[in-house]
Coordinates of C-alpha atoms in Angstrom, one line a residue:
M1 CA 22.0 -22.5 14.0
S2 CA 25.0 -20.2 13.8
H3 CA 26.6 -17.9 11.2
S4 CA 28.2 -19.9 8.4
S5 CA 29.9 -19.0 5.2
Q6 CA 29.5 -22.6 3.9
S7 CA 27.2 -22.7 0.9
T8 CA 25.3 -25.4 -0.9
S9 CA 25.3 -23.4 -4.1
G10 CA 28.6 -25.2 -4.3
Q11 CA 29.8 -24.8 -7.9
V12 CA 30.1 -21.0 -7.9
P13 CA 32.5 -19.3 -5.5
G14 CA 31.7 -15.9 -4.1
K15 CA 34.2 -13.9 -6.2
E16 CA 33.0 -15.5 -9.4
L17 CA 29.3 -14.9 -8.3
Y18 CA 30.2 -11.3 -7.7
E19 CA 31.8 -10.8 -11.1
S20 CA 29.0 -12.7 -13.0
L21 CA 26.1 -10.8 -11.2
T22 CA 27.8 -7.4 -11.6
A23 CA 28.3 -8.0 -15.3
L24 CA 24.6 -9.1 -15.5
L25 CA 23.1 -6.2 -13.4
G26 CA 25.6 -3.4 -13.5
E27 CA 27.7 -1.8 -10.7
G28 CA 26.5 -1.0 -7.2
K29 CA 23.8 -3.8 -6.9
V30 CA 25.9 -6.7 -5.6
S31 CA 27.8 -7.0 -2.3
L32 CA 30.2 -9.4 -0.7
A33 CA 30.9 -7.1 2.3
G34 CA 31.0 -9.0 5.6
D35 CA 28.6 -6.6 7.4
V36 CA 26.1 -6.8 4.5
L37 CA 26.3 -10.6 4.6
D38 CA 25.7 -10.6 8.3
T39 CA 22.7 -8.2 8.2
H40 CA 21.1 -10.4 5.5
S41 CA 21.7 -13.7 7.5
I42 CA 19.0 -13.1 10.0
D43 CA 15.5 -11.8 10.8
K44 CA 14.0 -11.1 14.2
W45 CA 14.1 -14.9 15.1
F46 CA 17.2 -16.4 16.6
A47 CA 18.4 -18.5 13.6
S48 CA 21.1 -17.2 11.2
H49 CA 23.0 -18.4 8.1
R50 CA 25.2 -16.3 5.9
P51 CA 24.5 -16.0 2.2
D52 CA 27.3 -16.1 -0.3
I53 CA 26.3 -12.8 -1.8
V54 CA 23.6 -10.1 -1.6
V55 CA 21.9 -8.6 -4.6
F56 CA 19.9 -5.3 -4.3
A57 CA 17.4 -5.5 -7.1
E58 CA 16.1 -2.2 -8.4
S59 CA 13.6 -3.4 -11.0
T60 CA 11.6 -6.3 -12.2
A61 CA 14.2 -6.8 -14.9
D62 CA 16.9 -7.2 -12.2
V63 CA 14.9 -9.9 -10.4
S64 CA 14.2 -11.7 -13.7
K65 CA 17.9 -11.7 -14.6
V66 CA 18.9 -13.0 -11.2
L67 CA 16.4 -15.8 -11.2
G68 CA 17.2 -16.9 -14.7
F69 CA 20.9 -16.9 -13.8
A70 CA 20.4 -18.8 -10.5
N71 CA 17.9 -21.3 -11.9
E72 CA 20.3 -22.3 -14.7
R73 CA 23.1 -22.9 -12.1
K74 CA 20.8 -24.2 -9.3
I75 CA 21.9 -21.5 -6.9
P76 CA 19.6 -20.9 -3.9
V77 CA 17.8 -17.5 -3.9
T78 CA 16.2 -16.2 -0.7
T79 CA 14.1 -13.1 -1.0
R80 CA 14.3 -10.5 1.7
G81 CA 12.1 -7.5 2.4
A82 CA 12.7 -5.4 5.5
G83 CA 13.8 -8.4 7.5
V84 CA 11.5 -8.0 10.5
G85 CA 9.8 -11.4 10.4
Y86 CA 9.5 -13.6 13.5
V87 CA 9.9 -17.1 12.2
G88 CA 13.3 -17.2 10.3
G89 CA 11.4 -16.9 7.0
C90 CA 14.1 -14.9 5.2
V91 CA 17.2 -16.7 6.7
P92 CA 19.2 -18.1 3.7
M93 CA 19.6 -21.6 5.1
R94 CA 21.3 -22.9 1.9
G95 CA 23.5 -19.9 1.4
G96 CA 23.6 -18.7 -2.2
I97 CA 22.0 -15.4 -3.1
V98 CA 19.9 -13.1 -0.9
L99 CA 17.8 -11.0 -3.2
S100 CA 16.8 -7.8 -1.4
T101 CA 13.8 -5.8 -2.6
A102 CA 14.6 -2.9 -0.2
R103 CA 15.5 -0.6 -3.1
M104 CA 12.3 -1.3 -5.0
N105 CA 10.4 1.1 -2.7
R106 CA 8.4 3.4 -4.9
I107 CA 4.7 4.1 -4.7
L108 CA 4.1 4.0 -8.5
E109 CA 0.5 5.2 -8.6
I110 CA -2.4 6.1 -6.3
R111 CA -5.7 6.1 -8.3
T112 CA -8.5 7.0 -6.0
E113 CA -11.0 7.0 -8.8
D114 CA -10.2 3.2 -9.1
G115 CA -9.7 2.7 -5.4
V116 CA -6.2 1.2 -6.0
A117 CA -2.5 1.9 -5.3
I118 CA 0.2 0.3 -7.3
V119 CA 3.5 -0.2 -5.3
Q120 CA 6.8 -1.9 -5.4
P121 CA 7.5 -4.6 -2.8
G122 CA 10.0 -2.6 -0.8
V123 CA 7.5 0.1 0.1
I124 CA 7.1 0.4 3.9
T125 CA 3.5 -0.4 4.9
G126 CA 3.1 2.7 7.1
D127 CA 4.3 4.9 4.3
L128 CA 1.6 3.6 2.0
Q129 CA -1.0 4.1 4.7
A130 CA 0.2 7.7 5.3
A131 CA 0.2 8.5 1.6
V132 CA -3.3 7.3 0.9
R133 CA -4.8 8.8 4.0
Q134 CA -3.6 12.2 2.9
L135 CA -6.0 11.7 0.0
G136 CA -8.9 10.6 2.2
W137 CA -8.5 6.9 1.5
D138 CA -7.1 4.0 3.6
Y139 CA -5.1 0.9 3.3
P140 CA -6.4 -1.0 6.3
P141 CA -3.8 -3.9 7.0
D142 CA -1.9 -2.7 10.1
P143 CA 0.8 -5.2 11.4
A144 CA 2.4 -4.0 14.6
S145 CA 5.6 -3.4 12.7
L146 CA 3.9 -1.3 10.0
K147 CA 6.5 1.5 10.4
E148 CA 9.3 -0.8 9.4
C149 CA 7.8 -3.8 7.6
S150 CA 7.5 -3.9 3.8
I151 CA 4.5 -4.6 1.6
G152 CA 6.4 -7.5 0.0
G153 CA 7.0 -9.1 3.4
N154 CA 3.3 -8.6 4.2
I155 CA 2.5 -10.4 1.0
A156 CA 4.9 -13.3 1.8
T157 CA 3.3 -14.0 5.1
N158 CA -0.3 -12.7 4.5
A159 CA 0.3 -10.4 7.4
G160 CA -2.5 -9.4 9.8
G161 CA -2.8 -6.9 12.6
P162 CA -5.4 -5.6 15.1
R163 CA -7.9 -4.3 12.5
C164 CA -8.3 -7.8 10.9
L165 CA -11.5 -8.3 12.8
K166 CA -13.4 -5.8 10.6
Y167 CA -11.2 -5.3 7.6
G168 CA -9.4 -8.6 7.0
V169 CA -5.8 -9.6 6.4
T170 CA -3.4 -8.6 3.6
R171 CA -5.0 -11.0 1.1
S172 CA -8.2 -9.0 1.2
Y173 CA -6.4 -5.9 -0.2
V174 CA -4.4 -7.5 -3.1
L175 CA -6.1 -7.1 -6.4
G176 CA -3.1 -7.8 -8.7
L177 CA 0.5 -9.0 -8.6
E178 CA 3.5 -9.0 -10.9
V179 CA 5.5 -12.1 -10.0
V180 CA 8.9 -13.4 -11.3
L181 CA 8.9 -17.1 -11.5
A182 CA 11.9 -19.3 -10.6
D183 CA 13.1 -19.5 -14.2
G184 CA 12.9 -15.7 -14.6
R185 CA 9.6 -15.5 -16.5
V186 CA 7.4 -12.6 -15.5
M187 CA 3.7 -13.2 -14.8
R188 CA 0.9 -10.9 -14.0
C189 CA -2.3 -12.0 -12.2
G190 CA -5.3 -10.0 -11.4
G191 CA -5.2 -6.2 -12.0
S192 CA -7.0 -3.0 -10.9
L193 CA -10.5 -4.6 -10.9
H194 CA -12.3 -5.0 -7.6
K195 CA -14.2 -7.9 -9.0
N196 CA -12.6 -10.5 -11.3
K197 CA -13.2 -14.2 -11.6
T198 CA -11.0 -15.2 -14.4
G199 CA -9.1 -18.5 -14.0
F200 CA -7.6 -19.9 -10.8
D201 CA -6.9 -17.6 -7.8
L202 CA -3.2 -17.3 -8.4
I203 CA -3.0 -14.2 -6.3
G204 CA -4.1 -16.3 -3.3
L205 CA -1.5 -18.9 -4.2
F206 CA 1.3 -16.3 -3.9
V207 CA 0.0 -14.3 -0.9
G208 CA 1.4 -16.2 2.0
S209 CA 3.8 -18.4 0.0
E210 CA 6.8 -17.2 2.0
G211 CA 9.0 -16.6 -1.1
M212 CA 8.9 -20.3 -2.1
L213 CA 6.9 -20.0 -5.3
G214 CA 8.1 -16.7 -6.9
I215 CA 9.2 -13.2 -6.2
V216 CA 6.6 -10.4 -6.1
T217 CA 7.8 -7.3 -7.9
E218 CA 4.6 -5.2 -8.1
I219 CA 1.4 -5.1 -6.1
T220 CA -1.9 -3.5 -7.0
A221 CA -3.5 -2.8 -3.6
R222 CA -7.2 -2.2 -2.9
L223 CA -8.0 1.0 -1.0
I224 CA -11.2 1.9 0.8
P225 CA -12.5 5.4 1.8
K226 CA -11.0 6.5 5.1
P227 CA -13.6 6.4 7.9
K228 CA -14.5 9.9 9.0
S229 CA -14.2 9.2 12.7
R230 CA -13.0 6.7 15.2
G231 CA -13.1 6.1 18.9
M232 CA -11.7 3.7 21.5
L233 CA -12.5 2.1 24.8
A234 CA -10.0 0.4 27.2
A235 CA -11.4 -1.5 30.1
V236 CA -9.9 -3.5 33.0
F237 CA -11.6 -6.6 34.3
P238 CA -11.1 -8.6 37.5
D239 CA -9.9 -11.6 35.6
F240 CA -9.2 -12.9 32.0
P241 CA -12.3 -15.1 31.7
T242 CA -14.5 -12.1 32.3
A243 CA -12.7 -10.1 29.7
A244 CA -12.9 -13.0 27.2
K245 CA -16.6 -13.5 27.8
T246 CA -17.1 -9.8 27.2
V247 CA -15.6 -10.3 23.7
Q248 CA -18.5 -12.7 22.9
A249 CA -21.0 -10.3 24.4
I250 CA -19.8 -7.4 22.3
L251 CA -20.2 -9.4 19.1
Q252 CA -23.5 -11.0 20.1
A253 CA -24.9 -7.5 20.7
G254 CA -24.2 -6.6 17.0
H255 CA -21.1 -4.6 17.3
L256 CA -18.2 -5.1 14.9
P257 CA -15.2 -3.1 16.2
S258 CA -12.3 -2.5 13.8
A259 CA -10.1 -3.9 16.6
L260 CA -10.7 -5.9 19.7
E261 CA -7.6 -6.8 21.8
V262 CA -7.4 -8.8 25.0
T263 CA -4.5 -9.0 27.6
D264 CA -3.8 -11.5 30.4
A265 CA -2.5 -11.0 33.9
F266 CA 1.2 -11.8 33.2
T267 CA 1.4 -9.2 30.4
L268 CA -0.4 -6.6 32.5
A269 CA 2.1 -7.2 35.4
A270 CA 5.0 -6.7 33.1
A271 CA 3.4 -3.5 31.7
R272 CA 2.8 -2.1 35.2
K273 CA 6.4 -2.8 36.1
K274 CA 7.7 -1.0 33.0
L275 CA 5.3 1.9 32.8
G276 CA 4.2 2.3 36.4
A277 CA 1.4 0.7 38.4
E278 CA -0.9 3.7 37.9
V279 CA -1.1 3.1 34.1
F280 CA -3.4 0.1 34.5
P281 CA -5.9 0.0 37.4
P282 CA -6.0 -3.3 39.4
G283 CA -7.4 -6.2 37.5
D284 CA -6.1 -9.3 35.6
G285 CA -7.9 -8.9 32.3
H286 CA -7.8 -6.0 29.8
L287 CA -9.8 -5.2 26.7
I288 CA -9.1 -2.6 24.0
M289 CA -11.5 -1.9 21.2
E290 CA -11.6 0.6 18.4
I291 CA -14.7 1.5 16.4
D292 CA -14.9 3.7 13.3
G293 CA -17.4 5.2 10.9
R294 CA -19.5 8.3 10.6
P295 CA -19.0 10.7 13.6
A296 CA -22.6 10.5 14.9
A297 CA -22.6 6.7 14.7
V298 CA -19.2 6.4 16.5
A299 CA -20.4 8.7 19.3
S300 CA -23.5 6.7 19.8
E301 CA -21.7 3.3 19.7
L302 CA -19.1 4.5 22.3
E303 CA -21.9 5.1 24.7
E304 CA -23.6 1.8 24.0
L305 CA -20.3 -0.1 24.4
Q306 CA -19.5 1.7 27.7
D307 CA -22.9 0.5 29.1
L308 CA -22.3 -3.0 27.8
L309 CA -18.8 -3.2 29.4
K310 CA -20.1 -2.1 32.7
S311 CA -22.8 -4.7 32.6
C312 CA -20.1 -7.4 31.8
G313 CA -18.1 -6.5 35.0
A314 CA -15.6 -4.0 33.8
G315 CA -13.9 -1.8 36.4
E316 CA -12.3 1.4 35.1
I317 CA -13.2 2.3 31.5
R318 CA -11.3 4.8 29.5
I319 CA -12.9 6.4 26.5
A320 CA -11.0 8.1 23.6
R321 CA -12.9 10.2 21.2
E322 CA -10.1 12.0 19.3
D323 CA -7.2 10.7 17.2
A324 CA -4.6 11.8 19.7
E325 CA -6.4 10.0 22.6
C326 CA -6.8 6.9 20.5
E327 CA -3.1 6.9 19.7
K328 CA -2.2 7.0 23.4
I329 CA -4.3 3.9 24.0
W330 CA -2.6 2.2 21.0
Q331 CA 0.8 3.2 22.4
L332 CA 0.0 1.4 25.6
R333 CA -0.9 -1.7 23.6
R334 CA 2.4 -1.5 21.6
E335 CA 4.3 -1.3 24.9
F336 CA 3.2 -4.8 25.8
S337 CA 5.9 -6.5 23.7
Y338 CA 8.5 -4.2 25.0
S339 CA 7.4 -4.7 28.6
L340 CA 7.7 -8.5 28.2
R341 CA 11.2 -8.0 26.7
D342 CA 12.2 -5.9 29.7
T343 CA 11.6 -8.9 32.0
G344 CA 15.0 -10.1 30.8
L345 CA 13.5 -13.3 29.4
T346 CA 13.6 -14.4 25.8
K347 CA 10.2 -14.0 24.3
L348 CA 9.1 -16.8 21.9
N349 CA 6.2 -15.0 20.1
E350 CA 3.8 -17.6 18.9
D351 CA 0.9 -16.2 16.8
I352 CA -1.5 -19.2 17.2
V353 CA -5.2 -19.0 16.4
V354 CA -8.1 -20.7 18.2
P355 CA -11.8 -20.5 17.6
R356 CA -13.0 -17.4 19.3
G357 CA -15.1 -19.4 21.8
K358 CA -12.0 -21.2 23.1
L359 CA -10.1 -18.1 24.4
V360 CA -10.7 -18.9 28.0
E361 CA -9.7 -22.6 27.4
L362 CA -6.5 -21.4 25.7
V363 CA -5.4 -19.2 28.6
N364 CA -6.3 -21.8 31.2
F365 CA -4.2 -24.3 29.2
A366 CA -1.4 -21.7 29.2
R367 CA -1.5 -21.4 32.9
D368 CA -1.4 -25.2 33.3
L369 CA 1.5 -25.3 30.8
E370 CA 3.3 -22.7 32.9
K371 CA 2.9 -24.8 36.1
E372 CA 4.0 -28.0 34.3
T373 CA 7.1 -26.6 32.6
G374 CA 8.2 -23.8 34.8
I375 CA 8.1 -21.5 31.7
A376 CA 6.1 -18.3 32.1
V377 CA 3.5 -17.8 29.4
A378 CA 2.0 -14.4 28.4
C379 CA -1.1 -14.1 26.3
F380 CA -2.4 -11.0 24.5
G381 CA -3.6 -10.1 21.1
H382 CA -6.4 -10.1 18.6
A383 CA -9.3 -11.5 20.6
G384 CA -11.9 -10.7 17.9
D385 CA -10.4 -13.2 15.5
G386 CA -9.0 -15.7 17.9
N387 CA -5.4 -14.8 17.0
I388 CA -3.8 -14.7 20.5
H389 CA 0.0 -14.1 20.7
T390 CA 1.0 -16.8 23.2
N391 CA 4.5 -15.9 24.3
L392 CA 6.7 -18.4 26.1
M393 CA 9.1 -16.5 28.2
V394 CA 12.4 -18.4 28.6
E395 CA 15.6 -17.6 30.2
D396 CA 18.0 -18.1 27.2
Y397 CA 16.7 -19.9 24.1
L398 CA 20.3 -20.2 22.8
D399 CA 21.2 -22.5 25.7
P400 CA 20.7 -26.1 24.3
V401 CA 19.1 -27.4 27.6
I402 CA 16.7 -24.5 27.9
R403 CA 15.9 -24.7 24.2
E404 CA 15.0 -28.4 24.4
R405 CA 12.7 -27.7 27.4
A406 CA 11.1 -24.7 25.5
D407 CA 10.6 -26.7 22.3
A408 CA 8.9 -29.4 24.3
A409 CA 6.5 -26.8 25.7
L410 CA 5.9 -25.4 22.2
D411 CA 5.1 -28.9 21.1
K412 CA 2.5 -29.2 23.8
L413 CA 1.1 -25.8 22.9
F414 CA 0.8 -26.5 19.2
T415 CA -0.6 -30.0 19.7
W416 CA -3.3 -28.5 22.0
V417 CA -4.1 -25.8 19.5
L418 CA -4.4 -28.2 16.6
S419 CA -6.5 -30.6 18.6
H420 CA -8.9 -27.7 19.4
G421 CA -9.5 -26.7 15.8
G422 CA -6.8 -24.0 15.8
A423 CA -3.8 -23.0 13.6
I424 CA -0.1 -22.7 14.4
T425 CA 0.2 -19.3 12.7
G426 CA -2.2 -16.5 11.9
E427 CA 0.0 -13.9 10.5
H428 CA 3.8 -14.5 11.1
G429 CA 4.1 -17.5 8.7
V430 CA 5.7 -20.9 9.2
G431 CA 9.4 -20.2 8.2
L432 CA 11.8 -22.2 10.2
A433 CA 10.2 -21.6 13.6
K434 CA 7.1 -23.8 13.0
K435 CA 8.6 -26.2 10.5
P436 CA 8.6 -29.2 12.9
W437 CA 4.8 -29.0 13.1
I438 CA 3.8 -28.3 9.5
R439 CA 2.8 -31.8 8.6
Q440 CA 0.7 -32.1 11.6
A441 CA -0.9 -28.7 10.8
L442 CA -1.6 -29.4 7.2
G443 CA -2.2 -33.1 7.1
E444 CA -0.4 -35.5 4.8
V445 CA -2.5 -35.0 1.7
S446 CA -2.4 -31.2 1.9
F447 CA 1.3 -31.2 2.6
G448 CA 1.8 -33.4 -0.5
V449 CA -0.2 -31.0 -2.6
H450 CA 1.9 -28.1 -1.3
R451 CA 5.0 -30.0 -2.4
E452 CA 3.5 -30.7 -5.9
I453 CA 2.8 -27.1 -6.4
K454 CA 6.3 -26.1 -5.3
T455 CA 7.9 -28.7 -7.7
T456 CA 5.8 -27.4 -10.6
L457 CA 6.7 -23.8 -10.1
D458 CA 10.2 -24.3 -8.9
P459 CA 11.5 -27.6 -10.2
N460 CA 15.1 -27.0 -9.2
G461 CA 14.1 -25.9 -5.7
I462 CA 16.1 -22.7 -5.7
L463 CA 13.5 -20.4 -4.0
N464 CA 14.0 -20.0 -0.3
P465 CA 15.1 -23.6 0.3
G466 CA 15.4 -25.2 3.7
K467 CA 12.0 -24.0 4.9
F468 CA 8.9 -25.9 5.7
L469 CA 8.4 -27.8 2.4
D470 CA 11.9 -29.3 2.6
E471 CA 12.6 -32.5 4.5

């Protein structure tokens, strides 16, 4: 999939689009510049396709006008947040309009008395977290890219992160949405209430819909009181199975960490090569866990967990009791992805999910797949909820021969995951990357229902076309 200026919006050339949209929205919101088109042709995956034009919406009214205009003319519209997705979800495969929400980046209200924040979709997730924490509150979802990803993108994919184990994914923190439908109508669902059972769960329908059912223009997010204290433990184990079994022991003993992360031998080797052998003591399995709550409770639980880890076979155990120490451990965790990239291989980052009891089976399968295909596989991630990032490390995914071999390996991985009760994505979404497996993942009846919902809300098929619901 290469850069292309060819469009299937067909009837409306770029210059005419520019003039029409500028007249509709005003100056400074529409661009035909080559560098802008290139930037908006990609995300973090390898696929790219140039749009015909980019619109920088600044309000709900702008979005409504654009969709009304595009729907009448059947012009494709692909919504883009910060563009840091991993599955090609915002690549405009049919050309047309890319509608950027980057300028809709205001935190409109923080109402601690109601436990809510009202934000526009372009707000960076980390900025919202920082703003509410200054007030003693918290917005828990914490995708690894939180310093650069937007709330709107999190909504599109129902983003997760390490703290999902205790606090849940993005959906758990969305109380209300303002959504512009494909024909330009503006709909509100939910609101500022923490409990509301009125009508269907339309919020749940749009969270995770990957821009195919409507465009979110305002989010009412649920906040929780910020925990007063936190602490962390990092432990090295002789092998991955021992680390994975320890995950079960921690939970069976009644502990519920806010995060519980596991790492395999391949990833540890890459991290030692990048950061220095002394950073991680010898061992082929690694666990990181974070706990939070009242100070006395955290201190007591850290001691309990240290004893438990020792009894489970941990070697060196590192304990962090202060925020600065905790951040140092998290920084090591964040280095895993960069360490894998430094191997010089292309990292196909697959966010598969398996039942928690099958973690050892998954890594054993990954080792067998590695031997069978000659493609290295690195596993690390959110052990507490079974969402293990299984990274196929290939020489050059743009090489057609290598890509064919890698895709065959992906097929084996996804087939194994689905046959063991798992899912092909836990937080990145389907997009283009996982499109070939969507029918197998959903089943024919469920896939058909997805298509019927899409047809009802977007009868002309203008919203993010070319993705997993299209043939």
